[in-house]
mmCIF file of C-alpha atoms in Angstrom:
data_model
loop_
_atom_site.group_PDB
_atom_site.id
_atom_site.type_symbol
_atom_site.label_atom_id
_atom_site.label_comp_id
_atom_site.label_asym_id
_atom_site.label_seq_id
_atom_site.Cartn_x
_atom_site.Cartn_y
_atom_site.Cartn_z
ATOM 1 C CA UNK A 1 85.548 118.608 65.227
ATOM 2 C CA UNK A 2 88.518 119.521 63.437
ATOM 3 C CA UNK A 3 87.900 120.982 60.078
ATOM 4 C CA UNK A 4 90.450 120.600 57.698
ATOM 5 C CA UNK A 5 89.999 122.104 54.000
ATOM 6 C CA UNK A 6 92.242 119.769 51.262
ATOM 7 C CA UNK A 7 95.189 120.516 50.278
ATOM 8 C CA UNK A 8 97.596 119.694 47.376
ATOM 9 C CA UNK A 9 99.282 116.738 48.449
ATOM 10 C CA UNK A 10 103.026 117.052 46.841
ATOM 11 C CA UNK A 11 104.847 113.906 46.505
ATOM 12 C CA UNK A 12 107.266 113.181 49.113
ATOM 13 C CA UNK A 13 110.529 111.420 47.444
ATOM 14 C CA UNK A 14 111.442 107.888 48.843
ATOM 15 C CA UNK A 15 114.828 107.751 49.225
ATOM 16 C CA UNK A 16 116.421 103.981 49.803
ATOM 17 C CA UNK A 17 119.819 104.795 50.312
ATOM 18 C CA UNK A 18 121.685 103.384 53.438
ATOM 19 C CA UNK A 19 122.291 106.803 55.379
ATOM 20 C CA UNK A 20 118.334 107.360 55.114
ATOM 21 C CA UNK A 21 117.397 104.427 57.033
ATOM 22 C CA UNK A 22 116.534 104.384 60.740
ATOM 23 C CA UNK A 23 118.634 101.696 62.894
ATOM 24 C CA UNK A 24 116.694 100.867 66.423
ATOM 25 C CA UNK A 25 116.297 97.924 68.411
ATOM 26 C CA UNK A 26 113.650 96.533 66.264
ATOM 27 C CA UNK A 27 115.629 96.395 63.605
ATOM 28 C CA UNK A 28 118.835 95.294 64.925
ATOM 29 C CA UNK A 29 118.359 91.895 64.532
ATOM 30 C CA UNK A 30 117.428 91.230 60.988
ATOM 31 C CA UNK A 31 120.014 94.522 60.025
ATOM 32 C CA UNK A 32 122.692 92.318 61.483
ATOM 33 C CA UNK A 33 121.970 89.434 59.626
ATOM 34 C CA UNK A 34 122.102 90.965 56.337
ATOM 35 C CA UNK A 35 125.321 93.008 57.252
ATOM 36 C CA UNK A 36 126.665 89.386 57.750
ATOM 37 C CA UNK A 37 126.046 88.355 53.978
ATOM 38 C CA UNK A 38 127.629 86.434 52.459
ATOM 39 C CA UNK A 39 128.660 85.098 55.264
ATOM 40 C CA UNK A 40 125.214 83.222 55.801
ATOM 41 C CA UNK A 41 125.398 79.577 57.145
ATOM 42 C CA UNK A 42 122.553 78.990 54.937
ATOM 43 C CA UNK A 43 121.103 79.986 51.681
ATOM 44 C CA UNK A 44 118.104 81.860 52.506
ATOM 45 C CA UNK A 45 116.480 84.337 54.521
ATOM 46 C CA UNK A 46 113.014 85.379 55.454
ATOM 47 C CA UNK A 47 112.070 88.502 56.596
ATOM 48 C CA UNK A 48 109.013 89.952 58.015
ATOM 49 C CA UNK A 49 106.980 93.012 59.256
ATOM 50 C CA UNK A 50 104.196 95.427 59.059
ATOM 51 C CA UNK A 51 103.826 98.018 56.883
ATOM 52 C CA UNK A 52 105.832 100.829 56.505
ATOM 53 C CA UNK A 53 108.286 99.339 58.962
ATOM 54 C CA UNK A 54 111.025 99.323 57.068
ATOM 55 C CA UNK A 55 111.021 96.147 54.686
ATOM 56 C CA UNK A 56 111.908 97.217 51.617
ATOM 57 C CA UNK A 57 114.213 99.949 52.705
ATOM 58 C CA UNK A 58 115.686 97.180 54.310
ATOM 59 C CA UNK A 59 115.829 94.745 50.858
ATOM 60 C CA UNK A 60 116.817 97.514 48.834
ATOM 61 C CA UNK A 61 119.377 98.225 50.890
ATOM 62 C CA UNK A 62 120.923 95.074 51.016
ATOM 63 C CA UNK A 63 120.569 94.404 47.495
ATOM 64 C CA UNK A 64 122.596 97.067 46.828
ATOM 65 C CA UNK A 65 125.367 95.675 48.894
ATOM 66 C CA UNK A 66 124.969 92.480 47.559
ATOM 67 C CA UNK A 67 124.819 93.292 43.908
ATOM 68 C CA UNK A 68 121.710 91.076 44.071
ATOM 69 C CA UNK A 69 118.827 91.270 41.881
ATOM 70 C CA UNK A 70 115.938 92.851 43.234
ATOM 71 C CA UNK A 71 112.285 91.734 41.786
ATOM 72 C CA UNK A 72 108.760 92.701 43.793
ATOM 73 C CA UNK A 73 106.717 89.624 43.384
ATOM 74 C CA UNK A 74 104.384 88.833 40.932
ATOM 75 C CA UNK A 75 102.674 86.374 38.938
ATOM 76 C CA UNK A 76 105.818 86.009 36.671
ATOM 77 C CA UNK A 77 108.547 86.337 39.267
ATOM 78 C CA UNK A 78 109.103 82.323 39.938
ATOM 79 C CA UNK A 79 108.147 81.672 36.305
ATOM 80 C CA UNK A 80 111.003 80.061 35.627
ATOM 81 C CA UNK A 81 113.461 79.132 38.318
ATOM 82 C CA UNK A 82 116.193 77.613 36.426
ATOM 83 C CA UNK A 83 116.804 80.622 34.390
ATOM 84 C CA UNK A 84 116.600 83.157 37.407
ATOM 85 C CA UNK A 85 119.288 81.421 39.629
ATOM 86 C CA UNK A 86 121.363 80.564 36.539
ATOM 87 C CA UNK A 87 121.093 84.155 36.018
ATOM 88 C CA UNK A 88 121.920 85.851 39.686
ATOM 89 C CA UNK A 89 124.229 84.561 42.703
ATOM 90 C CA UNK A 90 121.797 86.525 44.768
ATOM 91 C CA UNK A 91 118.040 87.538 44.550
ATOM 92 C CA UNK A 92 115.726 89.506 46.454
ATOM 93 C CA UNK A 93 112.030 88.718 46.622
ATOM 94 C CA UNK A 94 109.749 91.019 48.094
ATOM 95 C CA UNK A 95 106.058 91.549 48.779
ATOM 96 C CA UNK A 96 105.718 87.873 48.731
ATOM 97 C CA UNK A 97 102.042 87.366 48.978
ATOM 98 C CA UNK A 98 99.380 84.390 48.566
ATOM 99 C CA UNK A 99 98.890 82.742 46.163
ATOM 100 C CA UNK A 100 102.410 81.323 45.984
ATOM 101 C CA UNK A 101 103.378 78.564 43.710
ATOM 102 C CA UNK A 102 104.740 75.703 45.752
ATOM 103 C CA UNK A 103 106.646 73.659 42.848
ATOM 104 C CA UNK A 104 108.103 76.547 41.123
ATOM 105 C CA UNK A 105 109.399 78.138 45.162
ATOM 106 C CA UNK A 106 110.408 74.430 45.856
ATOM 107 C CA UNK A 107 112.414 74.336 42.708
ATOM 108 C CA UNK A 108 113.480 77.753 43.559
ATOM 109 C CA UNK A 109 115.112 76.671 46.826
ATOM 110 C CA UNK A 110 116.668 73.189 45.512
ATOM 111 C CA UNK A 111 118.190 75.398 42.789
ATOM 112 C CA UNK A 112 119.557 78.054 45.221
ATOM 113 C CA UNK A 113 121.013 75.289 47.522
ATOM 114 C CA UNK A 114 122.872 73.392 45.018
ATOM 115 C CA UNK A 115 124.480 76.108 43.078
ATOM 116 C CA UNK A 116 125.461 77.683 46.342
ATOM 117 C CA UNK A 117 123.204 80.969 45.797
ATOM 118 C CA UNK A 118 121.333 82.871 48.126
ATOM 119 C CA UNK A 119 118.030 84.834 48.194
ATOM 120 C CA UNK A 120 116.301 87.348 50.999
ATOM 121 C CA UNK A 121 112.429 86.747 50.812
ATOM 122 C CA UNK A 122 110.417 89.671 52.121
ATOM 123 C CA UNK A 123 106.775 89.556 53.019
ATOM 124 C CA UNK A 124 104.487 90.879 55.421
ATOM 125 C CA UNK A 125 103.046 87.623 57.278
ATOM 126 C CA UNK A 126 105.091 84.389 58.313
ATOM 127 C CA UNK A 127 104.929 81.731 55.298
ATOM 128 C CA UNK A 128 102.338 80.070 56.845
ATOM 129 C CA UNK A 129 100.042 82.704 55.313
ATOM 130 C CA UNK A 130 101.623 82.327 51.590
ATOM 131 C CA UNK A 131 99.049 80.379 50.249
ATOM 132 C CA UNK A 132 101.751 77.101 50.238
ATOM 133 C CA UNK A 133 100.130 73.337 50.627
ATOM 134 C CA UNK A 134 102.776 71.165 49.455
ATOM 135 C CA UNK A 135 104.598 70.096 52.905
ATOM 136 C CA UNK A 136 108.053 69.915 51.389
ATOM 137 C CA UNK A 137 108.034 73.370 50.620
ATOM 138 C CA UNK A 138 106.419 74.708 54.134
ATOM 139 C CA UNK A 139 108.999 72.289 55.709
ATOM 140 C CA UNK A 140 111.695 73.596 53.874
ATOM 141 C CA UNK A 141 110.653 77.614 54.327
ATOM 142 C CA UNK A 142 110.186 76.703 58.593
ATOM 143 C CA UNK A 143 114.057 75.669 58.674
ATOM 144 C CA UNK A 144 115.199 79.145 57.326
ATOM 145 C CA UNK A 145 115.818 81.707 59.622
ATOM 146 C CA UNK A 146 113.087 84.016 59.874
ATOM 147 C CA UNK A 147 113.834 87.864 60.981
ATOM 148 C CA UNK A 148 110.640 90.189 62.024
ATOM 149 C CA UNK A 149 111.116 93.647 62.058
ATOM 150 C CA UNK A 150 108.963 94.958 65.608
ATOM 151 C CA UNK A 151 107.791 97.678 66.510
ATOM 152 C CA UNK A 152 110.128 100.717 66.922
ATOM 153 C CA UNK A 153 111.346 101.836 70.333
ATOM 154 C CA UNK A 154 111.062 105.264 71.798
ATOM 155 C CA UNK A 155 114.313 106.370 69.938
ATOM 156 C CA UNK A 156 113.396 104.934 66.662
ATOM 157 C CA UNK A 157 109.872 106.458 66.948
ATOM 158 C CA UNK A 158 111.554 109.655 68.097
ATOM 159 C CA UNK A 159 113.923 109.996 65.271
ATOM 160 C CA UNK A 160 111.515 109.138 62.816
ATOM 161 C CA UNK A 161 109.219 111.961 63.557
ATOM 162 C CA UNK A 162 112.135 114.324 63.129
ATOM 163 C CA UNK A 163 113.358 112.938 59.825
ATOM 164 C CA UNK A 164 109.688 112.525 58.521
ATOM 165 C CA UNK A 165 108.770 116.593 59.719
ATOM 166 C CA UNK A 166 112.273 117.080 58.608
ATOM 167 C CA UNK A 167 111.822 116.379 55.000
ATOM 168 C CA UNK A 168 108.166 117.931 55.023
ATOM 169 C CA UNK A 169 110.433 121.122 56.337
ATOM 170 C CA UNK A 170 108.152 121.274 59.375
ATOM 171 C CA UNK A 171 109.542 123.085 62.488
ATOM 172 C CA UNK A 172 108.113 121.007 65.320
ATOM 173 C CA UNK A 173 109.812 121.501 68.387
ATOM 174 C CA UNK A 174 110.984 118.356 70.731
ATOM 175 C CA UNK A 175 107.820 118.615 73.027
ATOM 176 C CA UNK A 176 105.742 117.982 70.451
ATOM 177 C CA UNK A 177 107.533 114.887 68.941
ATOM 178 C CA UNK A 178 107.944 113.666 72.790
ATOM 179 C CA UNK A 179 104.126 113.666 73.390
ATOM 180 C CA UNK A 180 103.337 112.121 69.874
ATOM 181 C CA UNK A 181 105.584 109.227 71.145
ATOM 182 C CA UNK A 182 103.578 108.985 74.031
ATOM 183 C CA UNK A 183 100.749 108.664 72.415
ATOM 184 C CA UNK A 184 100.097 107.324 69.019
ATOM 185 C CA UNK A 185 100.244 103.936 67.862
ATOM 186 C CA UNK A 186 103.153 102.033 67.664
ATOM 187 C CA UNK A 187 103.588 101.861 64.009
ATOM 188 C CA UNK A 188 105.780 103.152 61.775
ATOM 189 C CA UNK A 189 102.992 103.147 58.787
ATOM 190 C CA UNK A 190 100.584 104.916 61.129
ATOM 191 C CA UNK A 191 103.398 107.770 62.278
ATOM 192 C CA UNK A 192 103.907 108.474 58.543
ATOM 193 C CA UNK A 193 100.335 108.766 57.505
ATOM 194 C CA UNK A 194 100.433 110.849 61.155
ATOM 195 C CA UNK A 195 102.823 113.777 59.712
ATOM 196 C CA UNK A 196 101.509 113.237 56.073
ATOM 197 C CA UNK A 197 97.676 114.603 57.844
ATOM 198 C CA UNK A 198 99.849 116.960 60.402
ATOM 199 C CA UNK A 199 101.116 118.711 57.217
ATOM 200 C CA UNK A 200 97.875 118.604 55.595
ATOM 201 C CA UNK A 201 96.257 120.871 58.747
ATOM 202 C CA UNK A 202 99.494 122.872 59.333
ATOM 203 C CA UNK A 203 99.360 124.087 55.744
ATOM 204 C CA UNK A 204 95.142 124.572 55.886
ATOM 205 C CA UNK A 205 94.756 125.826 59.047
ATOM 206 C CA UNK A 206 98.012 128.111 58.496
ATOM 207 C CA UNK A 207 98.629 127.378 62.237
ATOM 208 C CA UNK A 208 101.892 125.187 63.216
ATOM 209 C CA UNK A 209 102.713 121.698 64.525
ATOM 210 C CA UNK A 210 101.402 121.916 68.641
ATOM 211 C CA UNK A 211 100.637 119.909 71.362
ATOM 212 C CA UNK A 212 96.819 120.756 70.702
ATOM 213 C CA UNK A 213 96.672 120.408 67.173
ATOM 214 C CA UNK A 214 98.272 116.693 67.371
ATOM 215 C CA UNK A 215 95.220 115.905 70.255
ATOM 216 C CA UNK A 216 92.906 116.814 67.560
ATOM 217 C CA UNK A 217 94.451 114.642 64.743
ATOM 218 C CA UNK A 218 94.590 111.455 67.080
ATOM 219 C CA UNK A 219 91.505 112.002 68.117
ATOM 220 C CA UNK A 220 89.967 111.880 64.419
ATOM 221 C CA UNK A 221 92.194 108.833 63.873
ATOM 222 C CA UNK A 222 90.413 107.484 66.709
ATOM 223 C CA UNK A 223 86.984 107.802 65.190
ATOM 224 C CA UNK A 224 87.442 106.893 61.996
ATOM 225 C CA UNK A 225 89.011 103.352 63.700
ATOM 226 C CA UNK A 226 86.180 103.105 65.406
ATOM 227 C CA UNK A 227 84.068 103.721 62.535
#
C-alpha cells in the first residue's frame, strides 16, 4: 500500500470573487436565477447542494452583487425578524440547518413579502429536512423556487482539476486530469480533498502527479469507504 509520510499542510486561500468561480451545466440553472435579481417574480429563493459544490461561492457571490447582507446561520440569525428586514432590502442565509425555528422563519417570510424584500436561503438538504413542523411555514418554503446545484459535468470536473492543481502550482499534464475524470467520484468536495492528498504524496514521495500515482490514491479512498 501506498505509504505516504505527513506533510505540512499550508493553507490554501479561498477566494469568492466572481472570476474564481466555475460556470458548468450544473450550475447554470440556479447561476441564472440569481443573475436575474432583482428581477425575481417572487421574494425568495432556495438553493441547494452537496458539499463543496459551490454554495457559498455561489451566495457570496451574489451578495456581493446585490449589496445584500450575508449571515451563516446560527442560533441568533432569525432572532429577531423585524429588525433584520427593517434593516436590509436583501439577505442571504446560508448553512441553514435543523433545528430551524418555524415562527421566527414564518415571520421572516411575511416580513420579506410585505415590505417587498428578498432573501437567498442556502442549505444543503431540501427544507423538508430543516427541522420545520408548523405547516404554514413548510407550505410557504414548497411554493418558492428551489435551485439544486448537481453534479458537475465533464468540463466542470475538468476545469476544476486544473484550477485546484493550478493554485497548489502542480504541473499535471492533461492525461492525468482526463483519467481522474474518468474515474473518481462525481463530487466536487471529493475532487478537492482528491488534489489536497495528491499534493500531500507529490510533495512526500518527491515524485509528480501520474497516471499511477492517482490509481494508488483512489484506491486508498476506496478502502477507507469501505472501512
Amino acid at each position: 500500500m501506498l505509504q505516504i509520510q505527513p506533510t505540512l499542510d499550508l493553507p490554501h486561500t479561498c477566494s469568492y470573487a466572481a472570476s474564481d468561480f466555475l460556470r458548468g451545466s450544473s450550475n447554470l440553472e440556479a447561476l441564472t436565477w440569481l443573475e436575474r435579481w432583482p428581477d425575481w417574480p417572487t421574494y425568495a429563493v432556495i438553493l441547494t447542494g452537496s458539499p463543496g459544490c459551490g454554495k457559498t461561492h455561489m451566495g457570496r457571490m451574489f451578495a456581493a452583487k446585490a449589496g445584500a447582507a450575508y449571515m451563516e446561520y446560527g442560533a441568533a440569525s432569525l432572532a429577531a425578524p423585524d429588525q433584520l428586514v427593517q434593516r436590509h432590502n436583501c439577505i442571504v442565509l446560508d448553512n441553514i440547518a435543523a433545528p430551524l425555528p418555524d415562527a421566527a422563519l414564518l415571520h421572516t417570510l411575511n416580513l420579506l413579502q410585505q415590505a417587498g424584500k428578498t432573501m437567498l436561503m442556502i442549505a444543503r438538504d431540501v427544507p423538508g429536512t430543516w427541522g420545520l413542523t408548523l405547516p404554514d411555514v413548510l407550505s410557504r418554503l414548497h411554493a418558492l423556487p428551489l435551485l439544486r446545484i448537481e453534479a458537475p459535468d465533464d468540463i466542470l470536473m475538468t476545469n476544476l482539476l486544473a484550477k485546484l492543481f493550478q493554485d497548489r502550482q502542480l504541473r499535471v499534464e492533461p492525461v492525468v486530469i482526463d483519467y481522474i475524470v474518468r474515474h473518481a467520484t462525481r463530487s466536487m468536495s471529493f475532487v478537492q480533498q482528491l488534489v489536497t492528498d495528491l499534493d500531500a504524496a507529490s510533495l512526500s514521495l518527491r515524485r509528480p502527479v501520474t497516471i499511477p500515482l492517482v490509481r494508488s490514491i483512489l484506491e486508498r479512498h476506496s478502502i477507507d469507504h469501505v472501512y
